[in-house]
Short mmCIF file of C-alpha atoms and ligand atoms in Angstrom, two decimals:
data_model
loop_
_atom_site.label_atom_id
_atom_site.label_comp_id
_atom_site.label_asym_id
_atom_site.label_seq_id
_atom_site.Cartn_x
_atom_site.Cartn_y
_atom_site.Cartn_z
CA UNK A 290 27.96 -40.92 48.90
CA UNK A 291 27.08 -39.56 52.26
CA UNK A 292 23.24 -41.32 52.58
CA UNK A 293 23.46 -45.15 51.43
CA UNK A 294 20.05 -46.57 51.17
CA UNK A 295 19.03 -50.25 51.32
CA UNK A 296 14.90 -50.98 50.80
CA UNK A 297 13.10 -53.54 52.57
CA UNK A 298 14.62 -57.17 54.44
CA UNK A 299 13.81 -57.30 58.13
CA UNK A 300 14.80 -53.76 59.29
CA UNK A 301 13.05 -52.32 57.13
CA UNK A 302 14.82 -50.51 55.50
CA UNK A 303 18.19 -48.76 56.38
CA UNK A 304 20.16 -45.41 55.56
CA UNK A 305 23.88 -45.61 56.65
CA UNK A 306 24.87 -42.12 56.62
CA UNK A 307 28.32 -40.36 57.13
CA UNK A 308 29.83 -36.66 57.65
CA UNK A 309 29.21 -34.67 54.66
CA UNK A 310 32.00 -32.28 53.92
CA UNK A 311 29.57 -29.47 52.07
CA UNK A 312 26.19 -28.67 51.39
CA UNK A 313 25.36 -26.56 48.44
CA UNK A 314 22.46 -26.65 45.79
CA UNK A 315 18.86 -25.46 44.82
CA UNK A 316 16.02 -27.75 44.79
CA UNK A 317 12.31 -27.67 45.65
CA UNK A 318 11.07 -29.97 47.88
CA UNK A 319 8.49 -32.18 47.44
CA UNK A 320 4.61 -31.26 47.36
CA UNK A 321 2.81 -30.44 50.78
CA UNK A 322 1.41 -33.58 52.35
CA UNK A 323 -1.56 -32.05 54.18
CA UNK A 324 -2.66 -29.73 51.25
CA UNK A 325 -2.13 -32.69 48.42
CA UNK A 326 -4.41 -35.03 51.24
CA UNK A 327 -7.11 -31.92 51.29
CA UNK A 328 -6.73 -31.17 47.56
CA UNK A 329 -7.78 -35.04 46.79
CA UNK A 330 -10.33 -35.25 49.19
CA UNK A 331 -12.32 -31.73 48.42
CA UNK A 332 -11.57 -33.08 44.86
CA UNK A 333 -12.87 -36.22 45.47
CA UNK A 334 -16.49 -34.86 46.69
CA UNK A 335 -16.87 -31.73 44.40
CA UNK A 336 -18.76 -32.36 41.14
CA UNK A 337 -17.15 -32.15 38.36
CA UNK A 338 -13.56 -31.45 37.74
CA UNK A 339 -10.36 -30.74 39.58
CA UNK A 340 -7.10 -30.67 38.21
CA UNK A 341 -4.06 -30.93 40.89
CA UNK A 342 -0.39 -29.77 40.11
CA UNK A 343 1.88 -30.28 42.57
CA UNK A 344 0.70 -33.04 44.28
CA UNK A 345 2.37 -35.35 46.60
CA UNK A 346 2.73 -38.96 45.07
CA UNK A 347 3.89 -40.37 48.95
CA UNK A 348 2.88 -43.47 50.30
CA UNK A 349 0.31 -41.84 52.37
CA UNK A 350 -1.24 -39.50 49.54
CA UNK A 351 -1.77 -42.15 47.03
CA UNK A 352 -3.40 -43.95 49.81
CA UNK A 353 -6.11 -41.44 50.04
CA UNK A 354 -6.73 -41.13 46.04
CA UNK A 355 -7.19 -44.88 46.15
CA UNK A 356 -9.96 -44.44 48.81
CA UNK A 357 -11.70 -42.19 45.94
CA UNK A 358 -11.07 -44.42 42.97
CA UNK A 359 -12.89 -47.26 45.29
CA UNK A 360 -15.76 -44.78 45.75
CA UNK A 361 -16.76 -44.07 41.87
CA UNK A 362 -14.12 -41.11 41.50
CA UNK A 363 -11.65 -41.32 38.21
CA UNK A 364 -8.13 -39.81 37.78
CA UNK A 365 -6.41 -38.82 34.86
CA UNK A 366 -2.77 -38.89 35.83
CA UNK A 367 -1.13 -36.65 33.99
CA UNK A 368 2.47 -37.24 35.74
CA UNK A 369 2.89 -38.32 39.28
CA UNK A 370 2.21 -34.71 40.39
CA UNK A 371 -0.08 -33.35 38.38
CA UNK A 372 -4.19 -35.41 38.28
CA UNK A 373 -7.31 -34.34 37.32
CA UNK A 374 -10.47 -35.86 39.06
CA UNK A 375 -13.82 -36.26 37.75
CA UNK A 376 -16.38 -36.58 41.05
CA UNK A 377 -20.04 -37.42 41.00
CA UNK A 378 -20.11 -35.21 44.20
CA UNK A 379 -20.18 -36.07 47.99
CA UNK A 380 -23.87 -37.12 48.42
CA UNK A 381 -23.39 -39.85 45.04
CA UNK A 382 -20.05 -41.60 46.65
CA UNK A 383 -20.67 -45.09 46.44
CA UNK A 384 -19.76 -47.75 48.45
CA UNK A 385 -16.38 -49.31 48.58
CA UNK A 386 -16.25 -52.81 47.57
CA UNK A 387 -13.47 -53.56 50.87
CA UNK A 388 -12.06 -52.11 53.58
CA UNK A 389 -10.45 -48.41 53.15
CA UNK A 390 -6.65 -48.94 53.73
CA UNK A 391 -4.69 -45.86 54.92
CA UNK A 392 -1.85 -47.30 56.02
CA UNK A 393 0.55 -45.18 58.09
CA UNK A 394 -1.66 -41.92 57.74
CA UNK A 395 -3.71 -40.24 60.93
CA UNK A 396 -4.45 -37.43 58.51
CA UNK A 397 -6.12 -39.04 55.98
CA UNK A 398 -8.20 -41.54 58.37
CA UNK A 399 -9.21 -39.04 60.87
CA UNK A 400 -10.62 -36.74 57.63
CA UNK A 401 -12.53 -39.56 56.01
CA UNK A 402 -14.07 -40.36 59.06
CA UNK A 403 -15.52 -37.01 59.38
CA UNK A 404 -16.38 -36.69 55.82
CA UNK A 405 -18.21 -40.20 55.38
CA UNK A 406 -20.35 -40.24 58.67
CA UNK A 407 -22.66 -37.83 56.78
CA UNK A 408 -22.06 -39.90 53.02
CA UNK A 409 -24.87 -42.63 53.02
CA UNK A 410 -23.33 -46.24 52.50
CA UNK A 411 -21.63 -48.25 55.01
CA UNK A 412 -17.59 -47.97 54.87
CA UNK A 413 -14.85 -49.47 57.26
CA UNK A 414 -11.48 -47.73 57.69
CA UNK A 415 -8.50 -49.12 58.66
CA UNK A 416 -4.61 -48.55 58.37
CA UNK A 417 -0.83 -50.46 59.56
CA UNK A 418 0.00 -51.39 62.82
CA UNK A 419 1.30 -47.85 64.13
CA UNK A 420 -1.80 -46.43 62.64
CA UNK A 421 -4.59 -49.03 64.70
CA UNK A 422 -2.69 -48.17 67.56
CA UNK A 423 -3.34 -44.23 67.57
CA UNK A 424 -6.35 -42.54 68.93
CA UNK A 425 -9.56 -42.19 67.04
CA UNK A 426 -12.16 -41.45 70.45
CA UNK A 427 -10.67 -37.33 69.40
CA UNK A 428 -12.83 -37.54 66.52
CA UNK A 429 -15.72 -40.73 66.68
CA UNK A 430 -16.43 -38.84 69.96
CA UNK A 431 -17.29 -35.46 68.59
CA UNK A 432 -18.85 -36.95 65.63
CA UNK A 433 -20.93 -38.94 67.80
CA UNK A 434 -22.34 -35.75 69.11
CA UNK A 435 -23.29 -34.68 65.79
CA UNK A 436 -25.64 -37.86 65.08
CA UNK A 437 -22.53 -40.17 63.55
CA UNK A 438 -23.10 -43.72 63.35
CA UNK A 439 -19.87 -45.10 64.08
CA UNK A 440 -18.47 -48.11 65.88
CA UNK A 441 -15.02 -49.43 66.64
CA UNK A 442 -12.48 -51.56 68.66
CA UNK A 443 -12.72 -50.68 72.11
CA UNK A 444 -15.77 -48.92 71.54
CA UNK A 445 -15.09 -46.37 68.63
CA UNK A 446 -11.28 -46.18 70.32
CA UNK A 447 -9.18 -47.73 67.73
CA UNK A 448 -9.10 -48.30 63.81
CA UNK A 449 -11.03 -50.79 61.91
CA UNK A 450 -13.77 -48.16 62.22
CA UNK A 451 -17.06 -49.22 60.75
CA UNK A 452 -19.27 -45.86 59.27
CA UNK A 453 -22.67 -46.06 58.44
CA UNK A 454 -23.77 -42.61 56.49
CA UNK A 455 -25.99 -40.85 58.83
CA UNK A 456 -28.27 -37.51 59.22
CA UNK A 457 -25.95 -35.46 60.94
CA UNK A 458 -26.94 -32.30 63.36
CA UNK A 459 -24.47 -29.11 63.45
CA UNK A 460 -22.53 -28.75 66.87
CA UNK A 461 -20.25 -26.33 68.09
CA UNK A 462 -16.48 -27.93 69.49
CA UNK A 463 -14.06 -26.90 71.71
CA UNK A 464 -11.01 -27.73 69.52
CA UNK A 465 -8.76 -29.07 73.22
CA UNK A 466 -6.55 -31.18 71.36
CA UNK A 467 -5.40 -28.42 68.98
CA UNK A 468 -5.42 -31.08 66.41
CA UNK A 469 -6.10 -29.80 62.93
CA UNK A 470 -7.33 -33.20 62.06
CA UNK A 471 -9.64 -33.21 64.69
CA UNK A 472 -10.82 -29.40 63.28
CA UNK A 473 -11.10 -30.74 59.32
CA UNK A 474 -12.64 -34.29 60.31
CA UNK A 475 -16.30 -31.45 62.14
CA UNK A 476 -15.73 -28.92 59.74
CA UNK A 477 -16.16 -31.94 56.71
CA UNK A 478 -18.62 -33.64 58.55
CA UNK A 479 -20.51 -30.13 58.62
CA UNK A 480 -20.60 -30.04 54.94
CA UNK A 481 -23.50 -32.54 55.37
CA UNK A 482 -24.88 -31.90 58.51
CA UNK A 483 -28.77 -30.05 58.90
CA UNK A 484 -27.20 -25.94 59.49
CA UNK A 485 -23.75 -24.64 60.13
CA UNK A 486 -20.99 -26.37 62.36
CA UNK A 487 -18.07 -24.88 64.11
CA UNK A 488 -15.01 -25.32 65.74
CA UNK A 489 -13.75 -23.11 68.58
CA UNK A 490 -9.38 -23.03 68.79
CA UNK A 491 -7.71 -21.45 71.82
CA UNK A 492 -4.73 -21.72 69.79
CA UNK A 493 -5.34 -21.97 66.01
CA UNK A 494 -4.15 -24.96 64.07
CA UNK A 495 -2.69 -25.58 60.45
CA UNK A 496 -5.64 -23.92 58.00
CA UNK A 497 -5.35 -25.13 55.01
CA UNK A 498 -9.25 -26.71 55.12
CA UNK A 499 -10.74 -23.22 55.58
CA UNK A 500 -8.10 -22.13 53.38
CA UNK A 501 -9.09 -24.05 50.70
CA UNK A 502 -12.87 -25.29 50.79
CA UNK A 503 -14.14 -21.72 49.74
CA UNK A 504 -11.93 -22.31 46.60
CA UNK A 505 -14.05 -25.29 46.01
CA UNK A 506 -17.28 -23.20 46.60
CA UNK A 507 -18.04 -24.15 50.07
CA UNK A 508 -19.09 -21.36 52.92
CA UNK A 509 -16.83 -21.05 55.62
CA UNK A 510 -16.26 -18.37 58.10
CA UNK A 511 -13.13 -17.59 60.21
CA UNK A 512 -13.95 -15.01 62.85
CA UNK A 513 -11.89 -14.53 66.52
CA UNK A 514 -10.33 -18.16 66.91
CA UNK A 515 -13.72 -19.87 65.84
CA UNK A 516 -14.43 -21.86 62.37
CA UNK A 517 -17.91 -22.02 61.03
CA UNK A 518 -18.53 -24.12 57.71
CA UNK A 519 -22.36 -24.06 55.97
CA UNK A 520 -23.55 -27.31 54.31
CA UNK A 521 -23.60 -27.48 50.58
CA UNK A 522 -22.19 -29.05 47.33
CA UNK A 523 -18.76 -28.11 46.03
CA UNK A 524 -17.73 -28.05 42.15
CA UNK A 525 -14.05 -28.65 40.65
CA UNK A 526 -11.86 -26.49 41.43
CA UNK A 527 -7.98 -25.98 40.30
CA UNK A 528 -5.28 -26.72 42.97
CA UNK A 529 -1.28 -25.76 42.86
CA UNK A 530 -0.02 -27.84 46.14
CA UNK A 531 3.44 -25.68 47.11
CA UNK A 532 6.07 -27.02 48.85
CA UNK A 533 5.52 -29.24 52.08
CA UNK A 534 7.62 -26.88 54.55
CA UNK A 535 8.07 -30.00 57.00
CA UNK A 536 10.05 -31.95 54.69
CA UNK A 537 11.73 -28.45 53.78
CA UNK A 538 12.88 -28.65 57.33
CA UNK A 539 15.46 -31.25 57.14
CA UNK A 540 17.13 -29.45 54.45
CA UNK A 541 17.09 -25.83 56.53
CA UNK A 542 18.79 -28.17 59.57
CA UNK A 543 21.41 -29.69 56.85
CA UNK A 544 22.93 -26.29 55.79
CA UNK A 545 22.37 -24.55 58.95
CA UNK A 546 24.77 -26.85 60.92
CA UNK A 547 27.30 -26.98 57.82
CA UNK A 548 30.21 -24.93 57.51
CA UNK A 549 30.22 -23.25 54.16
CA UNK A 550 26.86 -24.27 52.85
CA UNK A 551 24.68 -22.59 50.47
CA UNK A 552 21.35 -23.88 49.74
CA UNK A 553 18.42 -22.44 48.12
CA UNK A 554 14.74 -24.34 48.83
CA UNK A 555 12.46 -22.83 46.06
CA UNK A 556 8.36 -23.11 45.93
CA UNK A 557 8.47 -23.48 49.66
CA UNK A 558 4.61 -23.42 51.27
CA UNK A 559 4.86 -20.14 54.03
CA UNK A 560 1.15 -20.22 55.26
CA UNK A 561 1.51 -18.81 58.97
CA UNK A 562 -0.25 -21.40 60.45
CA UNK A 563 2.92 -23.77 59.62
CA UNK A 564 6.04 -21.93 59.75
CA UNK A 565 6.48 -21.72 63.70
CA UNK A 566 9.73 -23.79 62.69
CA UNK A 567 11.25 -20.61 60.81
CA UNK A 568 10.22 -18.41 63.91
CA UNK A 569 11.66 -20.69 66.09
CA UNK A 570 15.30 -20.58 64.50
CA UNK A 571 14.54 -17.06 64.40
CA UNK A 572 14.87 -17.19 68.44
CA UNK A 573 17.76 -19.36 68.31
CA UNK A 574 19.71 -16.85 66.23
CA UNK A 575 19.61 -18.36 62.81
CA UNK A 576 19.52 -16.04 59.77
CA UNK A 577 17.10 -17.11 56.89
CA UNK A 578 16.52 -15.07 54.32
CA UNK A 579 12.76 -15.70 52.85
CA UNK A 580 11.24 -14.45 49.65
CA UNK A 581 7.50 -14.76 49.20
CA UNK A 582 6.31 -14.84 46.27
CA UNK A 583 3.46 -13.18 45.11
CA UNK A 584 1.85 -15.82 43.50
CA UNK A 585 1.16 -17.04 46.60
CA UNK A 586 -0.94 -14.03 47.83
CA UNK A 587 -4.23 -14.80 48.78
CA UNK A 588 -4.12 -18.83 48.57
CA UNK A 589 -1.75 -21.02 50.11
CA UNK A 590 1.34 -18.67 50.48
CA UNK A 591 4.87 -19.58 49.42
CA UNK A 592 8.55 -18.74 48.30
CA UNK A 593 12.15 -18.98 48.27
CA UNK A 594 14.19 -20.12 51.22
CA UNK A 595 18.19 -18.76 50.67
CA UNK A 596 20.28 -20.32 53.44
CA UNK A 597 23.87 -20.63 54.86
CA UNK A 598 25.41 -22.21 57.96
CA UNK A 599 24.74 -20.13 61.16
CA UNK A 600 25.40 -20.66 65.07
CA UNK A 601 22.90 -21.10 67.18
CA UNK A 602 21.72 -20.24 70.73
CA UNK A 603 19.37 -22.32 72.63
CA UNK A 604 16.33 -21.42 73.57
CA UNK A 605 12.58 -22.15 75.32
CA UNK A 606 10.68 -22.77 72.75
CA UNK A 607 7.54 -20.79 73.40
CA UNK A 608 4.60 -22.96 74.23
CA UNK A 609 2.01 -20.95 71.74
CA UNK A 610 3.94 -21.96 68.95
CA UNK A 611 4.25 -25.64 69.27
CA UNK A 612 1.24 -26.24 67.18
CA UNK A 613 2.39 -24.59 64.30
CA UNK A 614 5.93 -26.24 65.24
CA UNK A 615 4.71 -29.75 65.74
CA UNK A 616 5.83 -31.66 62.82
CA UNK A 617 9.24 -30.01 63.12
CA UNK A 618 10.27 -31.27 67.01
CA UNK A 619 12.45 -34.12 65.68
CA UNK A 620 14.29 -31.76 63.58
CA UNK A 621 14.39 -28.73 65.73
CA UNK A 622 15.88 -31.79 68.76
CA UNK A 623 18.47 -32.25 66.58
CA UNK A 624 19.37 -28.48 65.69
CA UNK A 625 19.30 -28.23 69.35
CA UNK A 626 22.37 -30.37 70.07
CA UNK A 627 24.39 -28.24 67.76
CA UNK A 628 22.96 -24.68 69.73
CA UNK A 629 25.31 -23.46 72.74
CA UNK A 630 23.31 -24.36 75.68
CA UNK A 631 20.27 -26.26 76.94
CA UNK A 632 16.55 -25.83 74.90
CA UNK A 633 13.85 -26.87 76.82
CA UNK A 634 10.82 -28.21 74.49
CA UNK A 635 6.90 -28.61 76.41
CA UNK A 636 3.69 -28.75 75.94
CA UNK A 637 4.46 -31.19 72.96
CA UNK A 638 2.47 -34.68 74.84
CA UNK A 639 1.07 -34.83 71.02
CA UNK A 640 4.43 -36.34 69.68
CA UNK A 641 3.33 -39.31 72.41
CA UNK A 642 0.61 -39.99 70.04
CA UNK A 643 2.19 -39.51 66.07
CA UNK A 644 3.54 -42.32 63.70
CA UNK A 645 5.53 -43.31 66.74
CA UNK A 646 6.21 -42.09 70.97
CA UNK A 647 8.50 -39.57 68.94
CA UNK A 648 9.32 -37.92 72.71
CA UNK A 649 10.63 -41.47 73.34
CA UNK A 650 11.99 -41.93 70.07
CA UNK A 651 14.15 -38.86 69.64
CA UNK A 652 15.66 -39.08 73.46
CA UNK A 653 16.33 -42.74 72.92
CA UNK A 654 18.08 -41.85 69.64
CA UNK A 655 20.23 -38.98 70.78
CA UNK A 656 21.28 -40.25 73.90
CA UNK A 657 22.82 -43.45 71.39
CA UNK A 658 24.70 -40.91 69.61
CA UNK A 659 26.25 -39.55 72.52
CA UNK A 660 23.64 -36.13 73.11
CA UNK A 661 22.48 -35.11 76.82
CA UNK A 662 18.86 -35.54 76.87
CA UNK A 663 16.26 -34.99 79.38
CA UNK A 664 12.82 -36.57 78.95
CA UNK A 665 9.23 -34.65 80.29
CA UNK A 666 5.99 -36.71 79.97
CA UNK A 667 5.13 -33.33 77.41
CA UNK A 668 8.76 -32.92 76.23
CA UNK A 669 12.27 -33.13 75.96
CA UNK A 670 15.10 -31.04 76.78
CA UNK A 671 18.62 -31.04 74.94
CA UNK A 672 21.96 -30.29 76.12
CA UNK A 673 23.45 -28.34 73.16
CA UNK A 674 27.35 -28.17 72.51
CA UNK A 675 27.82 -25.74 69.59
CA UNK A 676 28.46 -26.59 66.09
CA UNK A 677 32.13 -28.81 66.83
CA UNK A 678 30.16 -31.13 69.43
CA UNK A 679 31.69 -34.28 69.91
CA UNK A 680 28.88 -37.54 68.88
CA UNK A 681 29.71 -41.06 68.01
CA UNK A 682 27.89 -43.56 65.42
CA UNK A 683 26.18 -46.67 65.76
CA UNK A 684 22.56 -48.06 65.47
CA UNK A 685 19.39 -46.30 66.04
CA UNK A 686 15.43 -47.84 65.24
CA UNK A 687 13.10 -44.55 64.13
CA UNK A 688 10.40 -47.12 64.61
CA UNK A 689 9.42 -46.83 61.41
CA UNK A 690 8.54 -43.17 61.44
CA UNK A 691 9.69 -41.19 59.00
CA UNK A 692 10.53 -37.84 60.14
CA UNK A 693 12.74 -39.96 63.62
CA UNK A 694 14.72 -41.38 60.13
CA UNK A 695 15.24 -38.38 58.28
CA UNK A 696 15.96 -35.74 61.40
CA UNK A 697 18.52 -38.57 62.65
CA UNK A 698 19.88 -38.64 59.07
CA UNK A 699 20.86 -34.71 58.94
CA UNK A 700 22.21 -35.94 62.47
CA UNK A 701 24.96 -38.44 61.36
CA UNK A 702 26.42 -35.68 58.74
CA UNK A 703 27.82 -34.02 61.59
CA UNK A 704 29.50 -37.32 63.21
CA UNK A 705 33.31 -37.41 63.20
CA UNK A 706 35.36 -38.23 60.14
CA UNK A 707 35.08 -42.37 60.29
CA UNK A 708 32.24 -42.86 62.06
CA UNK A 709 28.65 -44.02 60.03
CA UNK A 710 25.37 -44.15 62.02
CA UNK A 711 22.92 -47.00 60.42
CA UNK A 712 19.07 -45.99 60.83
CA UNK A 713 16.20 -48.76 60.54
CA UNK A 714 13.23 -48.75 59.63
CA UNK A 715 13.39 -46.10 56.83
CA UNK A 716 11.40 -47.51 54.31
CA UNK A 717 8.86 -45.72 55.95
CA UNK A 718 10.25 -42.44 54.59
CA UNK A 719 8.11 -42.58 51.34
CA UNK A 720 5.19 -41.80 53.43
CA UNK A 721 5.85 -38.00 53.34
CA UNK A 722 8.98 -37.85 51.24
CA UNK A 723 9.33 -40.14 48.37
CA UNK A 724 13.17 -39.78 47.11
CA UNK A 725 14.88 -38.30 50.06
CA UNK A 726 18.07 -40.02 49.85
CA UNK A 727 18.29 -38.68 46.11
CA UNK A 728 17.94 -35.21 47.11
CA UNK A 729 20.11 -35.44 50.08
CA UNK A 730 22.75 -37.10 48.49
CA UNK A 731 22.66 -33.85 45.55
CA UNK A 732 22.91 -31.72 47.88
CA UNK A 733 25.34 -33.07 50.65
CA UNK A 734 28.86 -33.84 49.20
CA UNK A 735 32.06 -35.64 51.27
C1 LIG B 217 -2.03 -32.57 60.02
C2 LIG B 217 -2.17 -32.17 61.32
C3 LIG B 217 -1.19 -32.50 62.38
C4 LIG B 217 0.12 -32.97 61.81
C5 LIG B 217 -0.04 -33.95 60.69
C6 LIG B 217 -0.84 -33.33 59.56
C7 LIG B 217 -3.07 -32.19 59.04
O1 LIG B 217 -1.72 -33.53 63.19
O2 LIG B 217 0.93 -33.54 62.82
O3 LIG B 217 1.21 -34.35 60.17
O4 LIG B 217 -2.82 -32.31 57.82
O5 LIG B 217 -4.14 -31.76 59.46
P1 LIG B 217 -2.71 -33.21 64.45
O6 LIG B 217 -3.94 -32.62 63.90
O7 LIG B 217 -2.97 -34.57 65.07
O8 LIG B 217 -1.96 -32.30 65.35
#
């Protein structure tokens, strides 16, 4: 076995992983975490009916259905990916009998947020440690401006938030952090506020809320980098989540940095607004052979992902895509110390702010296993050493963020015959990816 799990104790959580000898398969990844968060909560406010296939059943997801079920929403759970909801609508939400938990996930607080501050009641949302230490001022401050009643540790700063349902007035934002969390948590506020609200991007974020509230019957308008949504009620809708191309990324890095591999990712989510990754590897010389498929057309796009080891060149990753790419930088550090040659990564100071300092994170973990590393306060560069680069095992902490555990995991199947790497803190892996080391280990072999 090359990934051996352990669950829970002190650390955490551990993975000790070895070299894997092959990597061959097909599988489809799991469902798209952003999309199955979206397709619960436009679910979860549109009258009627919506029926979900797909869905992710992470840590983080399920987190955000509970949220609903506390708020007079049902769910018919047909299997752990495919639900059907039954809604009384946004404006008949009640309120929660207790706090709304959403433990490791800035997606699905920073969205609520927006979307309750215009839902009368009187909610308070909270989450774990990492996620009470992120930044909530990039969206109580913008809702502020639109008439929000909101209030916080260190004044509206920090999670527990407290949100009181208010009238809310439309605004227009500049969109600085290019944060599509920031963009969905107006955009749903909007849905309830007194005309139409938009966000202006410089640099346009992940889509998939104007991508998908007009398929619940909500007004939205997408016109030279700005984002206008109407108020209004939405009804059911039906919702195939495809899959999450972020946890399709660890795969791509597996079989692009082993000799001989074949592996086919099927069902694969291609909206443009995510696959900077792919266009990245593009730069660094990778050949991946991509199939839409034209079910996809018109909706969230997606298709078949054919790949095979390849060499790779470094590169500087440009800074326009790093948005689309941002998800990805663990994984793309990592392909980087396999690339001949040093790839400089900036205008990234988000990563400072994710599910851990993932800058921090990532140097402190490659320099262990024996990469060259420089750290910027807005990136990181990496010395690459081609495909037969020397590395050693040991210990590394992802600080209990899951996409440090898995990007160190594709990592350690490169390490010399003998040595193991042991990862902590990986329990936190089922908040995006429930079942990694099962897919890993059926596709990696000794
Ligand atoms: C997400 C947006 C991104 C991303 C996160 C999911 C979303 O965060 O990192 O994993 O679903 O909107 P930011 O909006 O903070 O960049």
């Amino acid at each position: 076995m090359i990934l051996e799990e352990s669950r829970g104790g002190d650390l955490h959580g551990t993975y000790r992983v070895v070299r894997a000898g092959s990597v061959s398969g097909e599988i489809r990844p799991p469902g798209d975490k952003s999309i199955s968060h979206r397709a619960v909560i436009f679910g979860g406010i549109a009258a009627g009916r919506t029926e979900i296939t797909g869905f992710l059943d992470s840590a983080d997801c399920e987190g955000t259905l509970r949220a609903f079920l506390s708020m007079g929403v049902t769910a018919n759970r047909l299997s752990p990916h495919h639900l059907i909801l039954e809604s009384p609508g946004l404006a008949n939400l009640s309120e929660p009998p207790d706090l709304l938990d959403f433990g490791n996930s800035g997606t699905a607080v920073r969205l609520m947020t927006g979307l309750l501050s215009g839902v009368p009641g009187f909610r308070v949302l909270t989450g774990d440690a990492s996620l009470r230490s992120r930044p909530m001022r990039r969206v109580t401050e913008p809702l502020g401006q639109m008439g929000a009643v909101i209030d916080g540790r260190k004044d509206g700063s920090l999670l527990p938030l407290a949100v009181r349902g208010a009238s809310l007035r439309p605004i227009t934002y500049d969109n600085r952090h290019r944060s599509a969390q920031v963009k969905s948590a107006i955009l749903l506020a909007g849905l309830s506020a007194s005309g139409p609200t938009t966000v202006v991007e410089e640099v346009q974020t992940r889509d998939h809320t104007e991508r998908l509230l007009p398929r619940f019957g909500g007004r939205v308008e997408v016109r030279q980098g700005r984002v206008t949504v109407w108020p209004g009620p939405l009804f059911g809708a039906r919702i195939a989540v495809p899959a999450d191309i972020s946890s399709a990324a660890f795969f791509i890095a597996l079989a692009l940095l082993a000799p001989g591999s074949r592996l086919t990712l099927s069902g694969v989510g291609l909206n443009p607004t995510r696959t900077a990754f792919l266009d990245i590897l593009g730069l660094m010389g990778a050949a991946i052979d991509i199939r839409p498929d034209p079910a996809g057309e018109g909706g969230e796009p997606f298709g078949t992902l054919a790949l095979s080891f390849g060499e790779l060149t470094a590169c500087s990753v440009p800074l326009s895509m790093i948005p689309s790419a941002i998800d990805e930088i663990p994984i793309l550090a990592v392909l980087a110390a396999f690339a001949r040659g040093r790839t400089e990564i900036r205008g990234a100071g988000e990563l400072r702010v994710k599910e851990s300092d993932r800058i921090s994170a990532m140097v402190s973990a490659l320099r262990t296993v024996g990469v060259e590393v420089e750290e910027f306060p807005d990136g990181l560069a990496i010395m690459g050493e081609g495909p037969d680069r020397t590395l050693r095992g040991g210990r590394i902490d992802s600080h209990h963020d899951h996409r440090i555990a898995m990007a160190m995991a594709v990592l350690a199947t490169r390490l010399p015959p003998g040595e193991s790497l042991l990862i902590t803190g990986t329990d936190f892996v089922e908040t995006s990816f429930p079942g990694f080391p099962g897919l890993f280990n059926a596709v990696a072999h000794p």
